[in-house]
Amino acid sequence: HEAGLSLASLDTMKLEITSNNPDLMFTYSDSENGNSTEKKNNLDLTYSFNENKVINIKVFPTSNSYSNIDMDINIKVTKNDKETFEMLKRIHIDEITSTCIKKGYNNLSDCLLITEQMSASNVNEAKEAIKAKGEVTLSQTSEQANENGMYKTVDNDGDTYFYRGDVKNNNVKFAGFYWKIIRINGDGSIRLIYNGDHANAVNLETSITGKEEQYNDKFSDPAYFGYMYGDNFSKQPEKTLETDYVAITANTEYYFADSYTTNDDERTFKLSGNMIKSTVANWTSTASDKKYTCRDTNENASCNFLIEVIRVNNPTSIQAYYWTYGSTSYEATRENTASSKAKIELENWYTNTLSKKNEFGNNVINYISNNATFCNDRSLALQGNIGDGYKLVPRTNYGSRYRLIDNKKSSLVCPDVEQDLFSAKGSEGKGNKKLENPIGLITADEISFAGGLWNKNNSTFYLYSGRETLTMSPDTFNPDWACANLLILNSDGSLVTNGLYFQSYSLRAVINLKSDVLVKNGNGTMEDPYTVKLAS
């Protein structure tokens, strides 16, 4: 018969599961009624059918006294009290250390909520108790505010529950690596940040490559803030506005020339004509005809932007104009056609390392959400040095700086879903669907909620590793250095701004586990981290 067709009579199906071992307990879930978390020595389930349909039933055996042993259970199915199928099934009982499993909460996100509020009788009660804790104090570090544990805010998908402060029970061992849980996302997926290939990793052990990495290997244009960006640059027909340029070493001799050439294919400038080699301090009005420099010690060097000297301010500062190749609009910087160096490194690691791993007989990519998103917020500041988002001069401040530095008001809602909320190709959720693989970086806002604060040390919150850590949050484009500056987690646990040309960063991958992933074991401590298994 086809599914859904009416039956001639009412059919009653009975499922009985029994064991001779009094310490063996059962919980179950079915596709009609959901989860039953009450533990019973025997299951006696009855279902009535007046049409052809299928009910899927999952049974979860646990033992309070035994572990890592095999046991026999009896399975009996009866139809209309007449037709009977019966079998003896041998099952294996693992050692169960997980408190939430013992309480009947196998789903990882439910487990995290119940573990946070052990007195709650169900998940909804746990959520209400977490909500009742109120908003965190974002004007202080988690240590200053004495805020630890799980709190609630919102993201683009709804309510999100995040960890803050000196948390000890948000550790996961997955795919052979250790991870910290950042939060339960609004769509129910669980966000993890890489924490090394062994317990208690520190410094560069928390980088997926084990060494220092750059966010991007280019820095002299606002486009380079992008996890992906638009790089359809063209030579700008006019020099920029006047600005200071301070990326100068006092005793270094640089080349200055009276003319230059351009290379449209490589989008570079090169000094030509008459040249001198001089420190900035010794560049005088007698050499003012030699006003172009790449700020380089090699006379044949090419540069991405050219400096036209107006005057020397002091031994480490030039009053200058810039000539550059760049974007023609703010929108063009966010066309997301080119990949940052960080994205390339992360996606290569996902393809060549992470996706090759297995977890309890299943490929790990089956555990990872393809719908979760990553916010590379390139919105412009609402006040202050707003700039235009694409020219080198004047200064441009971005939304993350406005929130985290100027106002201490973090947000996990990404303002521009179409351009800045990155998601994987084939995603069924929100986002721009630009990523080859569902992997990204933490945001400065997530660090703020976790306990970090601008220019304030904090070595006690769970993201502290003793090493500078990359985020994907733009801070400001600084014309004084002609450089894009990101917000990063500093080695002392503070949020700071650093230029993309610095390289001493830990590249900590961020992934998201699917919302239906189950706890296999563990209590989330570093000594007993959560392990996970697929729901089916």
Coordinates of C-alpha atoms in Angstrom, one line a residue:
H1 CA 0.0 0.0 0.0
E2 CA 1.1 3.6 -0.5
A3 CA 1.9 5.6 2.6
G4 CA -1.0 7.5 3.9
L5 CA -3.7 5.2 2.6
S6 CA -6.4 4.3 5.1
L7 CA -6.4 0.8 6.6
A8 CA -9.5 -1.4 6.6
S9 CA -9.1 -1.8 10.4
L10 CA -7.2 -0.2 13.3
D11 CA -3.7 -1.9 13.7
T12 CA -2.1 -1.9 17.1
M13 CA 1.7 -2.3 17.3
K14 CA 3.5 -3.1 20.6
L15 CA 7.2 -2.8 21.2
E16 CA 8.7 -4.4 24.3
I17 CA 12.4 -4.1 25.3
T18 CA 13.5 -6.0 28.4
S19 CA 16.7 -7.0 30.1
N20 CA 17.6 -9.4 33.0
N21 CA 20.0 -6.8 34.3
P22 CA 18.3 -4.4 36.8
D23 CA 21.0 -1.8 36.3
L24 CA 20.3 -1.4 32.6
M25 CA 18.1 1.5 31.9
F26 CA 16.4 2.7 28.7
T27 CA 15.3 6.1 27.2
Y28 CA 13.9 6.5 23.7
S29 CA 12.7 8.9 21.1
D30 CA 10.2 8.4 18.2
S31 CA 9.3 10.4 15.2
E32 CA 5.8 11.0 16.4
N33 CA 6.2 12.1 20.0
G34 CA 9.8 13.3 20.3
N35 CA 12.2 12.5 23.2
S36 CA 11.3 10.6 26.3
T37 CA 14.0 11.3 28.9
E38 CA 12.5 9.2 31.8
K39 CA 14.8 6.2 32.4
K40 CA 13.0 2.8 32.7
N41 CA 14.2 -0.8 33.3
N42 CA 11.8 -2.0 30.5
L43 CA 10.2 -0.3 27.6
D44 CA 6.6 -1.1 26.7
L45 CA 5.4 1.1 23.8
T46 CA 2.1 0.9 22.0
Y47 CA 1.2 2.7 18.7
S48 CA -2.1 2.6 16.9
F49 CA -2.4 3.0 13.1
N50 CA -5.4 3.8 11.0
E51 CA -3.3 4.4 7.9
N52 CA -0.1 3.2 6.4
K53 CA 2.8 5.1 7.9
V54 CA 6.2 4.7 9.5
I55 CA 7.3 5.6 13.0
N56 CA 11.0 5.6 13.6
I57 CA 12.0 4.6 17.2
K58 CA 15.5 5.1 18.7
V59 CA 16.3 3.4 22.0
F60 CA 19.2 4.5 24.2
P61 CA 20.5 2.0 26.7
T62 CA 22.6 3.2 29.7
S63 CA 23.9 1.6 32.8
N64 CA 24.6 3.2 36.2
S65 CA 26.9 0.4 37.4
Y66 CA 28.5 -1.2 34.4
S67 CA 30.7 0.2 31.6
N68 CA 32.6 -1.1 28.6
I69 CA 30.8 -4.4 28.6
D70 CA 28.4 -6.4 26.4
M71 CA 24.8 -7.1 27.5
D72 CA 21.8 -8.9 26.0
I73 CA 18.4 -7.3 25.6
N74 CA 15.2 -8.9 24.4
I75 CA 13.2 -7.2 21.7
K76 CA 9.6 -8.2 21.1
V77 CA 7.2 -6.7 18.5
T78 CA 3.5 -7.7 18.5
K79 CA 0.8 -6.8 16.0
N80 CA -2.8 -6.8 17.1
D81 CA -1.9 -9.1 20.0
K82 CA -1.4 -12.0 17.5
E83 CA 1.6 -11.7 15.2
T84 CA 4.8 -11.6 17.1
F85 CA 8.5 -11.1 16.2
E86 CA 11.1 -11.6 18.9
M87 CA 14.9 -11.5 19.0
L88 CA 17.8 -11.4 21.4
K89 CA 20.2 -8.5 20.7
R90 CA 23.7 -8.0 22.2
I91 CA 24.6 -4.4 22.9
H92 CA 27.8 -2.7 24.1
I93 CA 27.7 -0.3 27.0
D94 CA 30.4 2.3 27.0
E95 CA 31.6 4.0 30.2
I96 CA 29.3 7.0 30.6
T97 CA 30.9 9.9 32.4
S98 CA 28.6 12.6 30.9
T99 CA 26.3 14.0 33.5
C100 CA 23.8 15.2 30.9
I101 CA 23.6 11.8 29.3
K102 CA 22.8 10.3 32.7
K103 CA 20.1 12.8 33.0
G104 CA 18.7 11.8 29.6
Y105 CA 19.9 14.8 27.5
N106 CA 21.9 13.4 24.6
N107 CA 21.7 16.4 22.2
L108 CA 24.9 18.5 22.6
S109 CA 23.1 21.9 22.7
D110 CA 20.6 20.6 25.2
C111 CA 23.4 19.1 27.2
L112 CA 25.3 22.5 27.4
L113 CA 22.2 24.3 28.6
I114 CA 21.3 21.7 31.2
T115 CA 24.9 21.5 32.4
E116 CA 24.8 25.3 32.9
Q117 CA 21.6 25.1 35.0
M118 CA 21.7 21.7 36.7
S119 CA 18.7 22.6 38.9
A120 CA 16.5 23.0 35.8
S121 CA 14.0 20.2 35.1
N122 CA 14.1 20.7 31.4
V123 CA 15.8 22.7 28.6
N124 CA 13.3 25.5 28.5
E125 CA 13.7 26.1 32.2
A126 CA 17.5 26.2 31.7
K127 CA 17.1 28.8 29.0
E128 CA 14.9 30.9 31.2
A129 CA 17.4 30.7 34.0
I130 CA 20.2 31.8 31.7
K131 CA 18.1 34.7 30.3
A132 CA 17.4 35.8 33.9
K133 CA 21.1 36.4 34.5
G134 CA 20.7 39.5 32.3
E135 CA 23.1 41.2 30.0
V136 CA 26.8 41.0 30.5
T137 CA 28.9 44.1 31.4
L138 CA 30.7 44.8 28.1
S139 CA 32.4 47.9 29.5
Q140 CA 34.5 45.5 31.7
T141 CA 36.4 42.3 31.1
S142 CA 34.8 39.2 32.4
E143 CA 37.4 39.2 35.2
Q144 CA 36.6 42.7 36.2
A145 CA 32.8 42.1 36.1
N146 CA 33.2 38.6 37.7
E147 CA 31.0 37.1 35.0
N148 CA 31.5 33.5 34.2
G149 CA 29.3 30.8 32.5
M150 CA 26.6 31.0 29.9
Y151 CA 24.6 34.1 28.9
K152 CA 22.1 34.9 26.2
T153 CA 22.0 37.5 23.4
V154 CA 20.8 37.4 19.7
D155 CA 22.4 36.8 16.3
N156 CA 21.0 36.8 12.8
D157 CA 19.1 33.5 13.4
G158 CA 17.7 34.2 16.9
D159 CA 18.6 33.5 20.5
T160 CA 22.3 32.5 21.0
Y161 CA 23.8 31.2 24.2
F162 CA 27.4 32.1 24.7
Y163 CA 30.2 31.3 27.1
R164 CA 31.9 34.1 29.0
G165 CA 34.8 34.3 31.4
D166 CA 36.8 31.6 33.2
V167 CA 34.8 28.6 31.8
K168 CA 36.2 25.1 32.4
N169 CA 33.5 23.0 30.8
N170 CA 33.3 24.1 27.2
N171 CA 35.9 21.7 25.8
V172 CA 35.3 19.3 22.9
K173 CA 37.6 16.7 21.4
F174 CA 36.6 16.3 17.8
A175 CA 38.4 14.9 14.7
G176 CA 41.5 14.3 16.9
F177 CA 41.8 18.0 17.8
Y178 CA 40.7 20.0 20.9
W179 CA 38.2 22.8 20.5
K180 CA 36.6 25.4 22.7
I181 CA 32.8 26.0 22.5
I182 CA 32.1 29.7 21.8
R183 CA 28.3 29.5 21.8
I184 CA 25.1 27.8 20.7
N185 CA 24.2 29.8 17.5
G186 CA 20.7 31.1 16.8
D187 CA 20.1 28.2 14.4
G188 CA 21.0 25.6 17.0
S189 CA 24.5 24.8 15.6
I190 CA 27.4 24.9 18.0
R191 CA 30.4 27.2 17.3
L192 CA 33.8 25.8 18.0
I193 CA 37.3 27.5 17.9
Y194 CA 40.4 25.4 17.4
N195 CA 42.5 24.8 20.5
G196 CA 45.4 22.5 19.4
D197 CA 46.1 18.9 18.8
H198 CA 46.6 18.1 22.5
A199 CA 45.1 19.2 25.8
N200 CA 46.1 22.6 27.4
A201 CA 47.7 23.9 24.2
V202 CA 49.1 27.4 24.4
N203 CA 50.7 30.1 22.2
L204 CA 51.2 28.9 18.6
E205 CA 50.0 25.4 19.5
T206 CA 46.6 26.9 19.0
S207 CA 47.2 27.8 15.4
I208 CA 46.1 25.2 12.8
T209 CA 49.5 25.5 11.1
G210 CA 51.6 25.7 14.3
K211 CA 53.2 28.9 13.2
E212 CA 52.5 32.6 12.6
E213 CA 50.1 33.5 9.8
Q214 CA 48.8 36.7 8.2
Y215 CA 45.2 37.7 7.6
N216 CA 46.3 38.9 4.2
D217 CA 49.6 39.4 2.6
K218 CA 48.4 42.8 1.2
F219 CA 47.5 45.7 3.3
S220 CA 47.6 49.0 1.4
D221 CA 43.9 49.2 0.5
P222 CA 40.6 49.1 2.4
A223 CA 39.5 46.1 0.3
Y224 CA 42.0 43.9 2.1
F225 CA 39.9 43.8 5.2
G226 CA 37.7 41.3 3.4
Y227 CA 37.7 37.6 4.2
M228 CA 36.9 37.8 0.6
Y229 CA 37.1 41.1 -1.3
G230 CA 36.8 42.8 -4.6
D231 CA 40.2 43.4 -6.3
N232 CA 39.2 44.9 -9.6
F233 CA 41.6 47.8 -9.0
S234 CA 42.5 50.5 -11.4
K235 CA 45.1 53.3 -11.3
Q236 CA 43.5 56.3 -9.6
P237 CA 43.6 59.4 -11.8
E238 CA 44.3 61.8 -8.9
K239 CA 46.5 61.7 -5.9
T240 CA 44.9 61.4 -2.5
L241 CA 44.3 64.1 0.0
E242 CA 47.3 65.3 2.0
T243 CA 48.2 63.1 5.0
D244 CA 51.0 62.2 7.4
Y245 CA 53.0 59.0 6.6
V246 CA 54.8 57.6 9.6
A247 CA 55.9 54.1 8.6
I248 CA 59.5 55.3 8.5
T249 CA 62.7 54.3 10.4
A250 CA 64.8 57.3 11.3
N251 CA 68.3 56.0 10.3
T252 CA 67.2 54.0 7.2
E253 CA 68.2 55.4 3.8
Y254 CA 65.4 55.2 1.2
Y255 CA 65.4 55.9 -2.5
F256 CA 63.8 59.1 -3.8
A257 CA 63.3 59.9 -7.5
D258 CA 62.0 62.7 -9.7
S259 CA 59.7 60.5 -11.7
Y260 CA 58.1 57.0 -11.8
T261 CA 56.5 54.4 -14.1
T262 CA 53.4 52.3 -13.7
N263 CA 52.6 48.7 -14.5
D264 CA 48.9 48.2 -15.0
D265 CA 49.2 44.4 -15.3
E266 CA 50.9 44.1 -11.9
R267 CA 49.2 47.2 -10.5
T268 CA 52.5 48.6 -9.2
F269 CA 54.7 51.7 -9.3
K270 CA 58.5 51.9 -9.8
L271 CA 60.9 54.8 -9.3
S272 CA 62.6 56.2 -12.4
G273 CA 64.7 59.2 -13.6
N274 CA 67.2 60.9 -11.3
M275 CA 67.4 59.3 -7.8
I276 CA 69.1 59.9 -4.5
K277 CA 69.4 57.6 -1.4
S278 CA 68.8 59.4 1.8
T279 CA 67.3 59.2 5.3
V280 CA 64.1 61.2 5.6
A281 CA 65.8 63.6 7.9
N282 CA 68.4 64.4 5.3
W283 CA 65.9 64.9 2.5
T284 CA 65.9 68.7 2.2
S285 CA 64.4 71.3 0.0
T286 CA 67.4 71.1 -2.3
A287 CA 66.2 67.6 -3.2
S288 CA 62.6 68.5 -3.4
D289 CA 62.5 67.7 -7.2
K290 CA 63.1 64.1 -6.1
K291 CA 59.8 63.8 -4.3
Y292 CA 58.6 60.3 -5.1
T293 CA 59.5 57.3 -3.0
C294 CA 58.4 53.7 -2.5
R295 CA 59.9 53.8 1.0
D296 CA 62.3 51.1 0.0
T297 CA 66.1 50.6 0.2
N298 CA 66.2 48.9 -3.2
E299 CA 66.2 51.4 -6.2
N300 CA 64.6 48.8 -8.4
A301 CA 61.8 48.0 -6.0
S302 CA 58.1 48.1 -7.1
C303 CA 55.4 49.3 -4.7
N304 CA 51.6 49.0 -4.4
F305 CA 51.3 52.7 -3.7
L306 CA 53.6 55.6 -4.3
I307 CA 54.4 58.4 -1.9
E308 CA 54.8 61.9 -3.1
V309 CA 56.6 64.0 -0.5
I310 CA 55.3 67.4 0.3
R311 CA 57.7 68.1 3.2
V312 CA 59.5 66.3 6.0
N313 CA 57.8 66.7 9.4
N314 CA 60.5 64.9 11.5
P315 CA 62.9 62.0 11.1
T316 CA 60.0 59.5 11.1
S317 CA 57.2 61.4 9.5
I318 CA 56.5 62.7 6.0
Q319 CA 53.7 65.0 4.9
A320 CA 52.6 63.3 1.7
Y321 CA 50.2 62.4 -1.1
Y322 CA 49.6 58.8 -2.2
W323 CA 49.3 57.6 -5.8
T324 CA 47.6 54.2 -5.9
Y325 CA 45.8 51.4 -7.7
G326 CA 42.5 50.8 -5.9
S327 CA 38.8 50.3 -5.9
T328 CA 36.5 53.0 -7.4
S329 CA 33.8 52.6 -4.7
Y330 CA 33.1 51.2 -1.3
E331 CA 30.7 48.6 -2.9
A332 CA 33.5 47.4 -5.1
T333 CA 35.8 46.6 -2.1
R334 CA 33.1 44.0 -1.0
E335 CA 32.5 42.2 -4.3
N336 CA 33.9 39.0 -2.8
T337 CA 35.8 37.7 -5.8
A338 CA 39.3 37.3 -4.3
S339 CA 40.2 35.4 -1.1
S340 CA 42.3 36.6 1.8
K341 CA 45.4 34.6 2.8
A342 CA 43.6 33.5 6.0
K343 CA 40.7 32.1 4.0
I344 CA 43.0 30.2 1.7
E345 CA 44.9 28.7 4.6
L346 CA 41.8 27.7 6.5
E347 CA 40.0 26.2 3.5
N348 CA 43.2 24.3 2.5
W349 CA 43.4 22.9 6.1
Y350 CA 39.7 22.0 5.9
T351 CA 40.2 20.1 2.6
N352 CA 43.6 18.5 3.2
T353 CA 43.4 17.8 7.0
L354 CA 40.1 18.2 8.7
S355 CA 37.9 16.5 6.0
K356 CA 40.3 13.5 5.9
K357 CA 39.5 12.7 9.6
N358 CA 36.9 10.3 10.9
E359 CA 34.9 10.3 14.0
F360 CA 33.5 7.0 15.3
G361 CA 33.5 5.6 11.8
N362 CA 32.0 8.6 10.1
N363 CA 33.7 11.3 8.1
V364 CA 33.8 14.5 10.2
I365 CA 32.3 16.7 7.5
N366 CA 29.0 14.9 8.3
Y367 CA 29.1 16.6 11.7
I368 CA 29.8 20.1 10.4
S369 CA 27.0 22.5 9.7
N370 CA 27.0 23.9 6.1
N371 CA 24.4 26.5 7.0
A372 CA 26.1 28.4 9.9
T373 CA 27.6 31.8 9.0
F374 CA 30.7 33.9 9.7
C375 CA 30.5 37.7 10.0
N376 CA 33.2 39.8 8.3
D377 CA 31.5 43.1 9.2
R378 CA 32.7 45.8 6.9
S379 CA 30.0 48.3 7.8
L380 CA 31.3 51.9 8.3
A381 CA 31.3 53.6 11.7
L382 CA 28.1 55.6 12.5
Q383 CA 30.1 58.5 14.0
G384 CA 33.6 59.8 14.1
N385 CA 36.1 59.2 11.3
I386 CA 33.6 57.5 9.0
G387 CA 35.6 58.0 5.7
D388 CA 34.3 56.5 2.5
G389 CA 35.5 52.9 2.8
Y390 CA 37.6 52.7 -0.3
K391 CA 40.1 55.6 -0.5
L392 CA 43.4 55.6 1.4
V393 CA 42.7 59.1 2.7
P394 CA 40.9 60.2 4.8
R395 CA 40.8 57.7 7.7
T396 CA 37.9 55.2 7.7
N397 CA 36.6 53.6 10.9
Y398 CA 34.5 50.5 10.7
G399 CA 31.5 49.2 12.6
S400 CA 33.5 46.9 14.9
R401 CA 35.6 49.8 16.2
Y402 CA 32.5 52.0 16.7
R403 CA 30.8 49.2 18.8
L404 CA 33.8 47.8 20.7
I405 CA 36.1 50.7 21.3
D406 CA 33.9 53.8 21.1
N407 CA 30.7 52.5 22.7
K408 CA 31.4 49.1 24.4
K409 CA 28.3 47.7 22.7
S410 CA 29.0 44.4 21.1
S411 CA 26.6 42.7 18.7
L412 CA 26.4 39.2 17.1
V413 CA 24.0 40.5 14.5
C414 CA 25.9 41.0 11.2
P415 CA 24.6 44.2 9.6
D416 CA 25.0 43.3 6.0
V417 CA 23.7 39.7 5.3
E418 CA 24.2 39.9 1.6
Q419 CA 27.9 40.9 1.5
D420 CA 29.4 40.4 4.9
L421 CA 27.7 37.4 6.3
F422 CA 29.7 34.5 4.8
S423 CA 28.2 31.1 4.3
A424 CA 29.2 28.0 2.3
K425 CA 28.1 27.3 -1.2
G426 CA 25.0 25.1 -1.1
S427 CA 24.0 26.5 2.3
E428 CA 20.2 26.5 3.0
G429 CA 20.5 29.3 5.5
K430 CA 21.3 33.0 5.5
G431 CA 24.5 34.5 4.1
N432 CA 26.3 35.2 0.8
K433 CA 27.1 31.5 -0.1
K434 CA 30.6 32.4 -1.2
L435 CA 32.7 29.9 0.8
E436 CA 34.1 26.7 -0.6
N437 CA 34.2 25.2 2.9
P438 CA 32.2 26.1 6.1
I439 CA 35.2 27.5 8.0
G440 CA 36.1 30.9 9.2
L441 CA 37.5 33.0 12.1
I442 CA 36.2 34.4 15.3
T443 CA 34.9 38.0 15.4
A444 CA 36.0 40.7 17.8
D445 CA 32.4 40.9 19.0
E446 CA 32.5 37.2 20.0
I447 CA 35.8 37.9 21.9
S448 CA 34.0 40.8 23.7
F449 CA 31.1 38.6 24.7
A450 CA 33.6 36.0 25.9
G451 CA 35.3 38.4 28.2
G452 CA 37.8 40.5 26.2
L453 CA 37.9 44.3 26.2
W454 CA 39.8 47.0 24.3
N455 CA 43.2 47.7 25.9
K456 CA 42.5 45.7 29.1
N457 CA 44.5 42.6 30.0
N458 CA 42.5 39.4 30.8
S459 CA 44.4 36.2 31.1
T460 CA 41.6 34.3 32.9
F461 CA 38.9 33.9 30.1
Y462 CA 38.8 30.8 28.1
L463 CA 40.0 32.3 24.8
Y464 CA 43.3 33.5 26.3
S465 CA 46.2 31.5 24.8
G466 CA 49.2 33.8 25.4
R467 CA 49.4 34.5 21.7
E468 CA 48.0 37.1 19.3
T469 CA 45.0 35.6 17.6
L470 CA 43.4 36.7 14.3
T471 CA 39.8 37.9 14.0
M472 CA 37.9 38.8 10.9
S473 CA 36.8 42.2 12.3
P474 CA 38.0 45.4 10.6
D475 CA 39.0 48.3 12.8
T476 CA 40.3 51.2 10.8
F477 CA 42.1 52.1 7.6
N478 CA 44.9 54.3 8.8
P479 CA 46.2 56.8 6.3
D480 CA 49.3 57.5 8.5
W481 CA 50.5 54.0 7.7
A482 CA 48.5 53.4 4.5
C483 CA 47.4 50.2 6.1
A484 CA 44.3 48.2 6.9
N485 CA 44.1 47.4 10.7
L486 CA 42.2 44.5 12.2
L487 CA 41.0 44.0 15.7
I488 CA 42.9 41.1 17.2
L489 CA 43.1 39.3 20.5
N490 CA 46.5 40.3 22.0
S491 CA 48.9 38.1 23.8
D492 CA 47.9 39.6 27.1
G493 CA 44.2 38.8 26.5
S494 CA 43.2 42.4 25.5
L495 CA 41.5 43.5 22.2
V496 CA 43.9 45.7 20.2
T497 CA 44.3 46.9 16.7
N498 CA 47.2 45.8 14.5
G499 CA 48.1 46.3 10.9
L500 CA 47.9 43.5 8.4
Y501 CA 51.6 43.7 7.7
F502 CA 52.3 42.2 11.2
Q503 CA 52.6 38.4 11.0
S504 CA 52.7 37.2 14.6
Y505 CA 49.1 35.8 14.7
S506 CA 47.7 32.5 15.7
L507 CA 45.3 31.2 13.0
R508 CA 42.5 29.5 15.0
A509 CA 39.9 27.9 12.8
V510 CA 36.2 28.3 13.7
I511 CA 33.7 25.6 12.6
N512 CA 30.1 24.8 13.6
L513 CA 28.7 21.4 14.6
K514 CA 25.2 20.5 13.4
S515 CA 22.4 21.2 15.7
D516 CA 21.4 17.5 16.0
V517 CA 24.9 16.3 17.0
L518 CA 24.7 14.1 20.1
V519 CA 27.0 13.7 23.0
K520 CA 28.8 10.4 23.1
N521 CA 30.6 11.1 26.4
G522 CA 32.4 13.6 28.5
N523 CA 31.6 16.6 30.8
G524 CA 33.3 19.3 28.8
T525 CA 36.4 19.7 31.0
M526 CA 39.9 19.6 29.5
E527 CA 40.4 16.2 31.3
D528 CA 37.1 14.8 30.2
P529 CA 36.1 16.8 27.0
Y530 CA 32.8 16.2 25.2
T531 CA 33.0 13.7 22.4
V532 CA 30.2 13.7 19.8
K533 CA 28.4 11.3 17.6
L534 CA 25.9 11.6 14.7
A535 CA 22.2 11.7 15.5
S536 CA 21.6 8.8 13.0

